[in-house]
mmCIF file of C-alpha atoms in Angstrom:
data_model
loop_
_atom_site.group_PDB
_atom_site.id
_atom_site.type_symbol
_atom_site.label_atom_id
_atom_site.label_comp_id
_atom_site.label_asym_id
_atom_site.label_seq_id
_atom_site.Cartn_x
_atom_site.Cartn_y
_atom_site.Cartn_z
ATOM 1 C CA UNK A 1 -25.465 7.342 0.239
ATOM 2 C CA UNK A 2 -21.967 5.959 0.700
ATOM 3 C CA UNK A 3 -20.260 6.519 4.030
ATOM 4 C CA UNK A 4 -16.584 6.191 4.899
ATOM 5 C CA UNK A 5 -16.240 5.404 8.600
ATOM 6 C CA UNK A 6 -13.230 6.675 10.531
ATOM 7 C CA UNK A 7 -12.272 7.043 14.182
ATOM 8 C CA UNK A 8 -11.268 10.645 13.529
ATOM 9 C CA UNK A 9 -11.692 12.919 10.532
ATOM 10 C CA UNK A 10 -8.570 14.324 8.921
ATOM 11 C CA UNK A 11 -8.553 17.239 6.460
ATOM 12 C CA UNK A 12 -8.397 17.066 2.687
ATOM 13 C CA UNK A 13 -4.783 16.587 1.569
ATOM 14 C CA UNK A 14 -5.291 19.598 -0.705
ATOM 15 C CA UNK A 15 -5.755 21.713 2.424
ATOM 16 C CA UNK A 16 -3.122 20.086 4.653
ATOM 17 C CA UNK A 17 -0.642 17.305 3.941
ATOM 18 C CA UNK A 18 0.507 16.981 7.556
ATOM 19 C CA UNK A 19 -1.801 14.034 8.462
ATOM 20 C CA UNK A 20 -0.567 12.234 5.326
ATOM 21 C CA UNK A 21 3.119 12.359 6.247
ATOM 22 C CA UNK A 22 4.987 10.072 8.630
ATOM 23 C CA UNK A 23 3.866 9.940 12.232
ATOM 24 C CA UNK A 24 5.176 7.451 14.789
ATOM 25 C CA UNK A 25 1.620 6.896 16.046
ATOM 26 C CA UNK A 26 0.315 3.822 14.189
ATOM 27 C CA UNK A 27 -3.248 5.130 14.588
ATOM 28 C CA UNK A 28 -2.399 7.758 12.014
ATOM 29 C CA UNK A 29 -1.979 5.037 9.402
ATOM 30 C CA UNK A 30 -5.308 3.529 10.409
ATOM 31 C CA UNK A 31 -7.049 6.862 9.842
ATOM 32 C CA UNK A 32 -5.646 7.018 6.318
ATOM 33 C CA UNK A 33 -7.277 3.709 5.398
ATOM 34 C CA UNK A 34 -10.669 5.384 4.906
ATOM 35 C CA UNK A 35 -9.909 9.117 4.987
ATOM 36 C CA UNK A 36 -7.358 9.072 2.159
ATOM 37 C CA UNK A 37 -9.612 7.303 -0.393
ATOM 38 C CA UNK A 38 -12.574 9.424 0.718
ATOM 39 C CA UNK A 39 -10.743 12.638 -0.135
ATOM 40 C CA UNK A 40 -9.438 11.162 -3.397
ATOM 41 C CA UNK A 41 -13.034 10.435 -4.400
ATOM 42 C CA UNK A 42 -14.263 13.806 -3.152
ATOM 43 C CA UNK A 43 -11.599 15.591 -5.188
ATOM 44 C CA UNK A 44 -12.535 13.498 -8.234
ATOM 45 C CA UNK A 45 -16.078 14.835 -8.024
ATOM 46 C CA UNK A 46 -17.757 11.641 -6.814
ATOM 47 C CA UNK A 47 -21.167 12.498 -5.372
ATOM 48 C CA UNK A 48 -23.180 11.042 -2.486
ATOM 49 C CA UNK A 49 -20.210 10.187 -0.275
ATOM 50 C CA UNK A 50 -19.640 11.312 3.292
ATOM 51 C CA UNK A 51 -16.957 10.905 5.961
ATOM 52 C CA UNK A 52 -18.390 9.926 9.369
ATOM 53 C CA UNK A 53 -17.198 8.869 12.828
ATOM 54 C CA UNK A 54 -20.474 7.301 13.997
ATOM 55 C CA UNK A 55 -21.499 3.918 12.572
ATOM 56 C CA UNK A 56 -25.146 4.547 13.550
ATOM 57 C CA UNK A 57 -25.631 7.517 11.196
ATOM 58 C CA UNK A 58 -26.398 5.628 7.920
ATOM 59 C CA UNK A 59 -29.878 4.440 7.025
ATOM 60 C CA UNK A 60 -31.037 1.051 5.751
ATOM 61 C CA UNK A 61 -29.668 0.388 2.275
ATOM 62 C CA UNK A 62 -26.736 2.786 2.610
ATOM 63 C CA UNK A 63 -23.170 1.590 2.001
ATOM 64 C CA UNK A 64 -20.566 1.818 4.758
ATOM 65 C CA UNK A 65 -16.844 1.510 4.032
ATOM 66 C CA UNK A 66 -14.828 0.722 7.150
ATOM 67 C CA UNK A 67 -11.432 -0.444 8.329
ATOM 68 C CA UNK A 68 -11.233 -2.790 11.297
ATOM 69 C CA UNK A 69 -8.899 -0.603 13.347
ATOM 70 C CA UNK A 70 -7.374 -1.409 16.717
ATOM 71 C CA UNK A 71 -9.742 0.960 18.502
ATOM 72 C CA UNK A 72 -13.164 0.133 17.070
ATOM 73 C CA UNK A 73 -15.334 -2.882 17.724
ATOM 74 C CA UNK A 74 -17.870 -3.008 14.923
ATOM 75 C CA UNK A 75 -20.949 -5.168 15.207
ATOM 76 C CA UNK A 76 -22.300 -5.267 11.680
ATOM 77 C CA UNK A 77 -25.666 -3.667 11.001
ATOM 78 C CA UNK A 78 -27.133 -6.005 8.397
ATOM 79 C CA UNK A 79 -29.409 -3.237 7.103
ATOM 80 C CA UNK A 80 -26.325 -1.558 5.629
ATOM 81 C CA UNK A 81 -24.149 -2.702 2.749
ATOM 82 C CA UNK A 82 -20.914 -3.200 4.670
ATOM 83 C CA UNK A 83 -17.576 -3.151 2.875
ATOM 84 C CA UNK A 84 -14.430 -3.831 4.867
ATOM 85 C CA UNK A 85 -10.977 -2.634 3.836
ATOM 86 C CA UNK A 86 -8.794 -5.595 4.794
ATOM 87 C CA UNK A 87 -5.068 -5.248 5.407
ATOM 88 C CA UNK A 88 -3.407 -7.190 8.209
ATOM 89 C CA UNK A 89 -6.284 -6.882 10.664
ATOM 90 C CA UNK A 90 -8.881 -9.635 11.095
ATOM 91 C CA UNK A 91 -11.508 -10.047 8.407
ATOM 92 C CA UNK A 92 -15.056 -9.669 9.742
ATOM 93 C CA UNK A 93 -17.375 -12.307 8.337
ATOM 94 C CA UNK A 94 -20.737 -11.247 6.916
ATOM 95 C CA UNK A 95 -19.765 -8.164 4.907
ATOM 96 C CA UNK A 96 -21.195 -7.521 1.448
ATOM 97 C CA UNK A 97 -17.728 -6.968 0.066
ATOM 98 C CA UNK A 98 -14.052 -6.737 0.970
ATOM 99 C CA UNK A 99 -11.431 -4.396 -0.454
ATOM 100 C CA UNK A 100 -7.885 -5.730 -0.856
ATOM 101 C CA UNK A 101 -4.636 -4.090 -1.943
ATOM 102 C CA UNK A 102 -3.207 -7.379 -3.213
ATOM 103 C CA UNK A 103 -5.006 -8.199 -6.502
ATOM 104 C CA UNK A 104 -4.048 -11.883 -6.302
ATOM 105 C CA UNK A 105 -6.432 -12.372 -3.376
ATOM 106 C CA UNK A 106 -9.435 -12.219 -5.712
ATOM 107 C CA UNK A 107 -8.266 -15.505 -7.233
ATOM 108 C CA UNK A 108 -6.787 -17.012 -4.078
ATOM 109 C CA UNK A 109 -9.838 -16.619 -1.837
ATOM 110 C CA UNK A 110 -13.105 -17.414 -3.608
ATOM 111 C CA UNK A 111 -15.057 -17.704 -0.366
ATOM 112 C CA UNK A 112 -15.412 -13.918 0.006
ATOM 113 C CA UNK A 113 -16.420 -11.165 -2.408
ATOM 114 C CA UNK A 114 -13.218 -9.242 -3.056
ATOM 115 C CA UNK A 115 -12.545 -5.973 -4.874
ATOM 116 C CA UNK A 116 -9.049 -4.779 -5.666
ATOM 117 C CA UNK A 117 -8.259 -1.116 -5.071
ATOM 118 C CA UNK A 118 -4.757 0.321 -5.087
ATOM 119 C CA UNK A 119 -3.412 1.832 -1.887
ATOM 120 C CA UNK A 120 -2.509 5.499 -2.441
ATOM 121 C CA UNK A 121 1.176 6.290 -2.465
ATOM 122 C CA UNK A 122 2.760 8.702 0.040
ATOM 123 C CA UNK A 123 1.685 12.257 -0.595
ATOM 124 C CA UNK A 124 5.211 13.719 -0.839
ATOM 125 C CA UNK A 125 7.086 11.255 -3.058
ATOM 126 C CA UNK A 126 9.793 12.870 -5.183
ATOM 127 C CA UNK A 127 10.796 11.889 -8.692
ATOM 128 C CA UNK A 128 14.535 11.335 -9.063
ATOM 129 C CA UNK A 129 17.259 11.591 -11.692
ATOM 130 C CA UNK A 130 19.367 8.514 -10.857
ATOM 131 C CA UNK A 131 22.797 8.184 -12.442
ATOM 132 C CA UNK A 132 25.182 5.354 -13.115
ATOM 133 C CA UNK A 133 27.187 4.137 -11.332
ATOM 134 C CA UNK A 134 24.703 4.231 -8.431
ATOM 135 C CA UNK A 135 25.928 5.734 -5.188
ATOM 136 C CA UNK A 136 22.894 6.321 -2.976
ATOM 137 C CA UNK A 137 21.252 2.995 -2.153
ATOM 138 C CA UNK A 138 18.296 3.610 0.101
ATOM 139 C CA UNK A 139 15.538 1.785 1.938
ATOM 140 C CA UNK A 140 12.379 3.385 3.342
ATOM 141 C CA UNK A 141 11.278 1.359 6.359
ATOM 142 C CA UNK A 142 9.527 3.319 9.152
ATOM 143 C CA UNK A 143 10.837 2.067 12.505
ATOM 144 C CA UNK A 144 12.388 -0.837 10.554
ATOM 145 C CA UNK A 145 9.482 -2.967 11.787
ATOM 146 C CA UNK A 146 9.259 -5.230 8.738
ATOM 147 C CA UNK A 147 12.904 -5.048 7.673
ATOM 148 C CA UNK A 148 15.095 -8.162 7.770
ATOM 149 C CA UNK A 149 17.326 -7.970 10.852
ATOM 150 C CA UNK A 150 20.548 -8.504 8.879
ATOM 151 C CA UNK A 151 19.681 -5.650 6.527
ATOM 152 C CA UNK A 152 19.504 -3.265 9.486
ATOM 153 C CA UNK A 153 23.253 -3.778 9.969
ATOM 154 C CA UNK A 154 24.122 -3.197 6.328
ATOM 155 C CA UNK A 155 26.132 -0.313 4.872
ATOM 156 C CA UNK A 156 23.149 1.076 2.967
ATOM 157 C CA UNK A 157 20.959 4.016 3.924
ATOM 158 C CA UNK A 158 17.849 3.081 5.854
ATOM 159 C CA UNK A 159 15.204 5.772 6.389
ATOM 160 C CA UNK A 160 13.188 4.971 9.508
ATOM 161 C CA UNK A 161 11.255 8.206 10.029
ATOM 162 C CA UNK A 162 9.458 8.750 6.727
ATOM 163 C CA UNK A 163 7.066 7.118 4.275
ATOM 164 C CA UNK A 164 8.670 9.020 1.396
ATOM 165 C CA UNK A 165 11.998 9.290 -0.339
ATOM 166 C CA UNK A 166 14.532 12.108 -0.259
ATOM 167 C CA UNK A 167 14.762 12.579 -4.022
ATOM 168 C CA UNK A 168 18.448 11.672 -4.353
ATOM 169 C CA UNK A 169 18.187 7.887 -4.622
ATOM 170 C CA UNK A 170 20.022 5.787 -7.229
ATOM 171 C CA UNK A 171 18.663 2.432 -6.023
ATOM 172 C CA UNK A 172 15.653 1.747 -3.795
ATOM 173 C CA UNK A 173 15.364 -1.501 -1.865
ATOM 174 C CA UNK A 174 13.492 -3.317 0.877
ATOM 175 C CA UNK A 175 14.077 -6.863 2.095
ATOM 176 C CA UNK A 176 11.188 -7.997 4.251
ATOM 177 C CA UNK A 177 11.603 -10.111 7.333
ATOM 178 C CA UNK A 178 10.430 -13.642 6.660
ATOM 179 C CA UNK A 179 7.213 -14.349 8.570
ATOM 180 C CA UNK A 180 6.023 -17.849 9.343
ATOM 181 C CA UNK A 181 2.316 -18.562 9.273
ATOM 182 C CA UNK A 182 1.081 -20.111 12.526
ATOM 183 C CA UNK A 183 -1.873 -22.444 11.743
ATOM 184 C CA UNK A 184 -3.018 -22.577 15.370
ATOM 185 C CA UNK A 185 -3.781 -18.849 15.275
ATOM 186 C CA UNK A 186 -5.795 -19.136 12.078
ATOM 187 C CA UNK A 187 -7.488 -16.030 10.699
ATOM 188 C CA UNK A 188 -6.836 -14.128 13.915
ATOM 189 C CA UNK A 189 -3.077 -14.163 13.381
ATOM 190 C CA UNK A 190 -1.714 -10.883 12.085
ATOM 191 C CA UNK A 191 -0.165 -12.293 8.929
ATOM 192 C CA UNK A 192 -2.791 -14.889 8.162
ATOM 193 C CA UNK A 193 -3.571 -16.187 4.687
ATOM 194 C CA UNK A 194 -4.218 -14.484 2.450
ATOM 195 C CA UNK A 195 -1.475 -11.899 2.845
ATOM 196 C CA UNK A 196 -2.667 -8.357 2.286
ATOM 197 C CA UNK A 197 0.603 -6.567 1.624
ATOM 198 C CA UNK A 198 0.482 -3.846 -1.009
ATOM 199 C CA UNK A 199 2.937 -3.677 -3.934
ATOM 200 C CA UNK A 200 3.470 0.011 -3.168
ATOM 201 C CA UNK A 201 7.232 -0.134 -2.719
ATOM 202 C CA UNK A 202 7.367 -1.279 -6.327
ATOM 203 C CA UNK A 203 4.944 1.429 -7.427
ATOM 204 C CA UNK A 204 7.144 3.946 -5.582
ATOM 205 C CA UNK A 205 10.257 2.708 -7.355
ATOM 206 C CA UNK A 206 8.541 3.187 -10.700
ATOM 207 C CA UNK A 207 7.127 6.586 -9.779
ATOM 208 C CA UNK A 208 10.514 7.834 -8.561
ATOM 209 C CA UNK A 209 12.240 6.421 -11.689
ATOM 210 C CA UNK A 210 14.697 4.507 -9.504
ATOM 211 C CA UNK A 211 15.674 0.831 -10.039
ATOM 212 C CA UNK A 212 14.352 -1.324 -7.209
ATOM 213 C CA UNK A 213 15.530 -4.405 -5.348
ATOM 214 C CA UNK A 214 12.831 -6.081 -3.273
ATOM 215 C CA UNK A 215 11.824 -9.292 -1.618
ATOM 216 C CA UNK A 216 8.855 -10.292 -3.696
ATOM 217 C CA UNK A 217 5.262 -10.777 -2.628
ATOM 218 C CA UNK A 218 2.090 -12.060 -4.274
ATOM 219 C CA UNK A 219 1.001 -8.484 -4.931
ATOM 220 C CA UNK A 220 4.313 -7.560 -6.601
ATOM 221 C CA UNK A 221 4.336 -10.771 -8.639
ATOM 222 C CA UNK A 222 0.816 -9.967 -9.875
ATOM 223 C CA UNK A 223 1.835 -6.639 -11.428
ATOM 224 C CA UNK A 224 5.289 -7.765 -12.532
ATOM 225 C CA UNK A 225 5.632 -7.927 -16.317
ATOM 226 C CA UNK A 226 9.370 -8.295 -16.906
ATOM 227 C CA UNK A 227 12.739 -8.756 -15.217
ATOM 228 C CA UNK A 228 13.219 -5.006 -15.522
ATOM 229 C CA UNK A 229 10.390 -4.233 -13.085
ATOM 230 C CA UNK A 230 12.624 -5.035 -10.091
ATOM 231 C CA UNK A 231 15.461 -7.292 -9.001
ATOM 232 C CA UNK A 232 14.545 -9.849 -6.367
ATOM 233 C CA UNK A 233 16.514 -10.442 -3.159
ATOM 234 C CA UNK A 234 15.563 -12.184 0.060
ATOM 235 C CA UNK A 235 18.735 -11.794 2.113
ATOM 236 C CA UNK A 236 21.663 -9.440 2.640
ATOM 237 C CA UNK A 237 23.903 -11.561 0.402
ATOM 238 C CA UNK A 238 21.322 -11.496 -2.388
ATOM 239 C CA UNK A 239 20.873 -7.735 -1.925
ATOM 240 C CA UNK A 240 24.634 -7.189 -2.233
ATOM 241 C CA UNK A 241 24.682 -9.350 -5.358
ATOM 242 C CA UNK A 242 21.897 -7.298 -6.983
ATOM 243 C CA UNK A 243 23.580 -4.009 -6.048
ATOM 244 C CA UNK A 244 26.825 -5.241 -7.628
ATOM 245 C CA UNK A 245 24.942 -6.193 -10.794
ATOM 246 C CA UNK A 246 23.578 -2.673 -11.124
ATOM 247 C CA UNK A 247 26.963 -1.121 -10.330
ATOM 248 C CA UNK A 248 28.694 -3.160 -13.023
ATOM 249 C CA UNK A 249 26.031 -3.300 -15.734
ATOM 250 C CA UNK A 250 25.222 0.154 -17.066
ATOM 251 C CA UNK A 251 22.905 -1.271 -19.699
ATOM 252 C CA UNK A 252 20.780 -3.094 -17.134
ATOM 253 C CA UNK A 253 20.692 -0.038 -14.877
ATOM 254 C CA UNK A 254 19.562 2.324 -17.633
ATOM 255 C CA UNK A 255 17.033 -0.195 -18.959
ATOM 256 C CA UNK A 256 15.454 -0.414 -15.512
ATOM 257 C CA UNK A 257 15.214 3.385 -15.362
ATOM 258 C CA UNK A 258 13.456 3.455 -18.745
ATOM 259 C CA UNK A 259 11.094 0.741 -17.554
ATOM 260 C CA UNK A 260 10.298 2.827 -14.459
ATOM 261 C CA UNK A 261 9.413 5.779 -16.666
ATOM 262 C CA UNK A 262 7.117 3.553 -18.716
ATOM 263 C CA UNK A 263 5.226 2.400 -15.614
ATOM 264 C CA UNK A 264 5.581 5.491 -13.407
ATOM 265 C CA UNK A 265 1.921 6.521 -13.536
ATOM 266 C CA UNK A 266 0.139 3.224 -12.899
ATOM 267 C CA UNK A 267 -0.811 4.123 -9.318
ATOM 268 C CA UNK A 268 -2.638 7.454 -9.528
ATOM 269 C CA UNK A 269 -5.523 9.095 -7.725
ATOM 270 C CA UNK A 270 -7.484 9.027 -10.969
ATOM 271 C CA UNK A 271 -7.098 5.259 -11.313
ATOM 272 C CA UNK A 272 -7.933 4.716 -7.637
ATOM 273 C CA UNK A 273 -11.141 6.727 -8.047
ATOM 274 C CA UNK A 274 -12.148 4.516 -11.000
ATOM 275 C CA UNK A 275 -11.501 1.379 -8.959
ATOM 276 C CA UNK A 276 -13.646 2.627 -6.073
ATOM 277 C CA UNK A 277 -16.425 3.612 -8.467
ATOM 278 C CA UNK A 278 -16.461 0.023 -9.750
ATOM 279 C CA UNK A 279 -16.895 -1.189 -6.158
ATOM 280 C CA UNK A 280 -19.879 1.143 -5.660
ATOM 281 C CA UNK A 281 -21.470 0.188 -8.987
ATOM 282 C CA UNK A 282 -21.115 -3.533 -8.268
ATOM 283 C CA UNK A 283 -22.285 -3.649 -4.655
#
């Protein structure tokens, strides 16, 4: 039996999407780490899986998928096959496997047994029909926590109370605040090596068919195939330069839209279910 451990059960997204939409309580995001993939697998017809809130329920030999949330304090039961979903919370040594959202980690950290699984995209994303010249230049950044401070003062639209887009975007962007690794904090620092950021803003750009401008990451670089996948900017000046390029180059703008349409279905529930099944078959 395979168990997905959560602090609190949330309903199947087919029955209610409310828990899968933006909530200012960060614990809601933590619940999605195991509940969202569980329901994706359940809806895909995967058998012998169960959502639980008590780590003591499984029996010896069972597999337990867990996320090291801010509220739990797991002491590993070595009779289980423990698999930790690792984002920006501390990695717990001694697990049988670790799930990452950044595929580059598999090559960058050979000490641990990593599996790459895509992070599901927001439940209510909307496909767009962007037009040139672009007018609506938008950034989705809940609470603006990770957004570069200079970008917050820019003239562009910044959505701070949603994980999803409005459906009217012509350009999507996000310029992440530069974070310095602090060696003295080691693995316990929040943004320790390896970074576990997802490439989902890029997947969202493709899904929505909207050209994207982003500060790159190892996860984005891993899935990047051409210059049309996204334009790269790491400051407000560089963002303005990229926006001007798209405003003045219709050919580039339309080519990026066509590229989005080519790659729009790379992050799907079906593909995520296949990735999780590979984890189960391997462990």
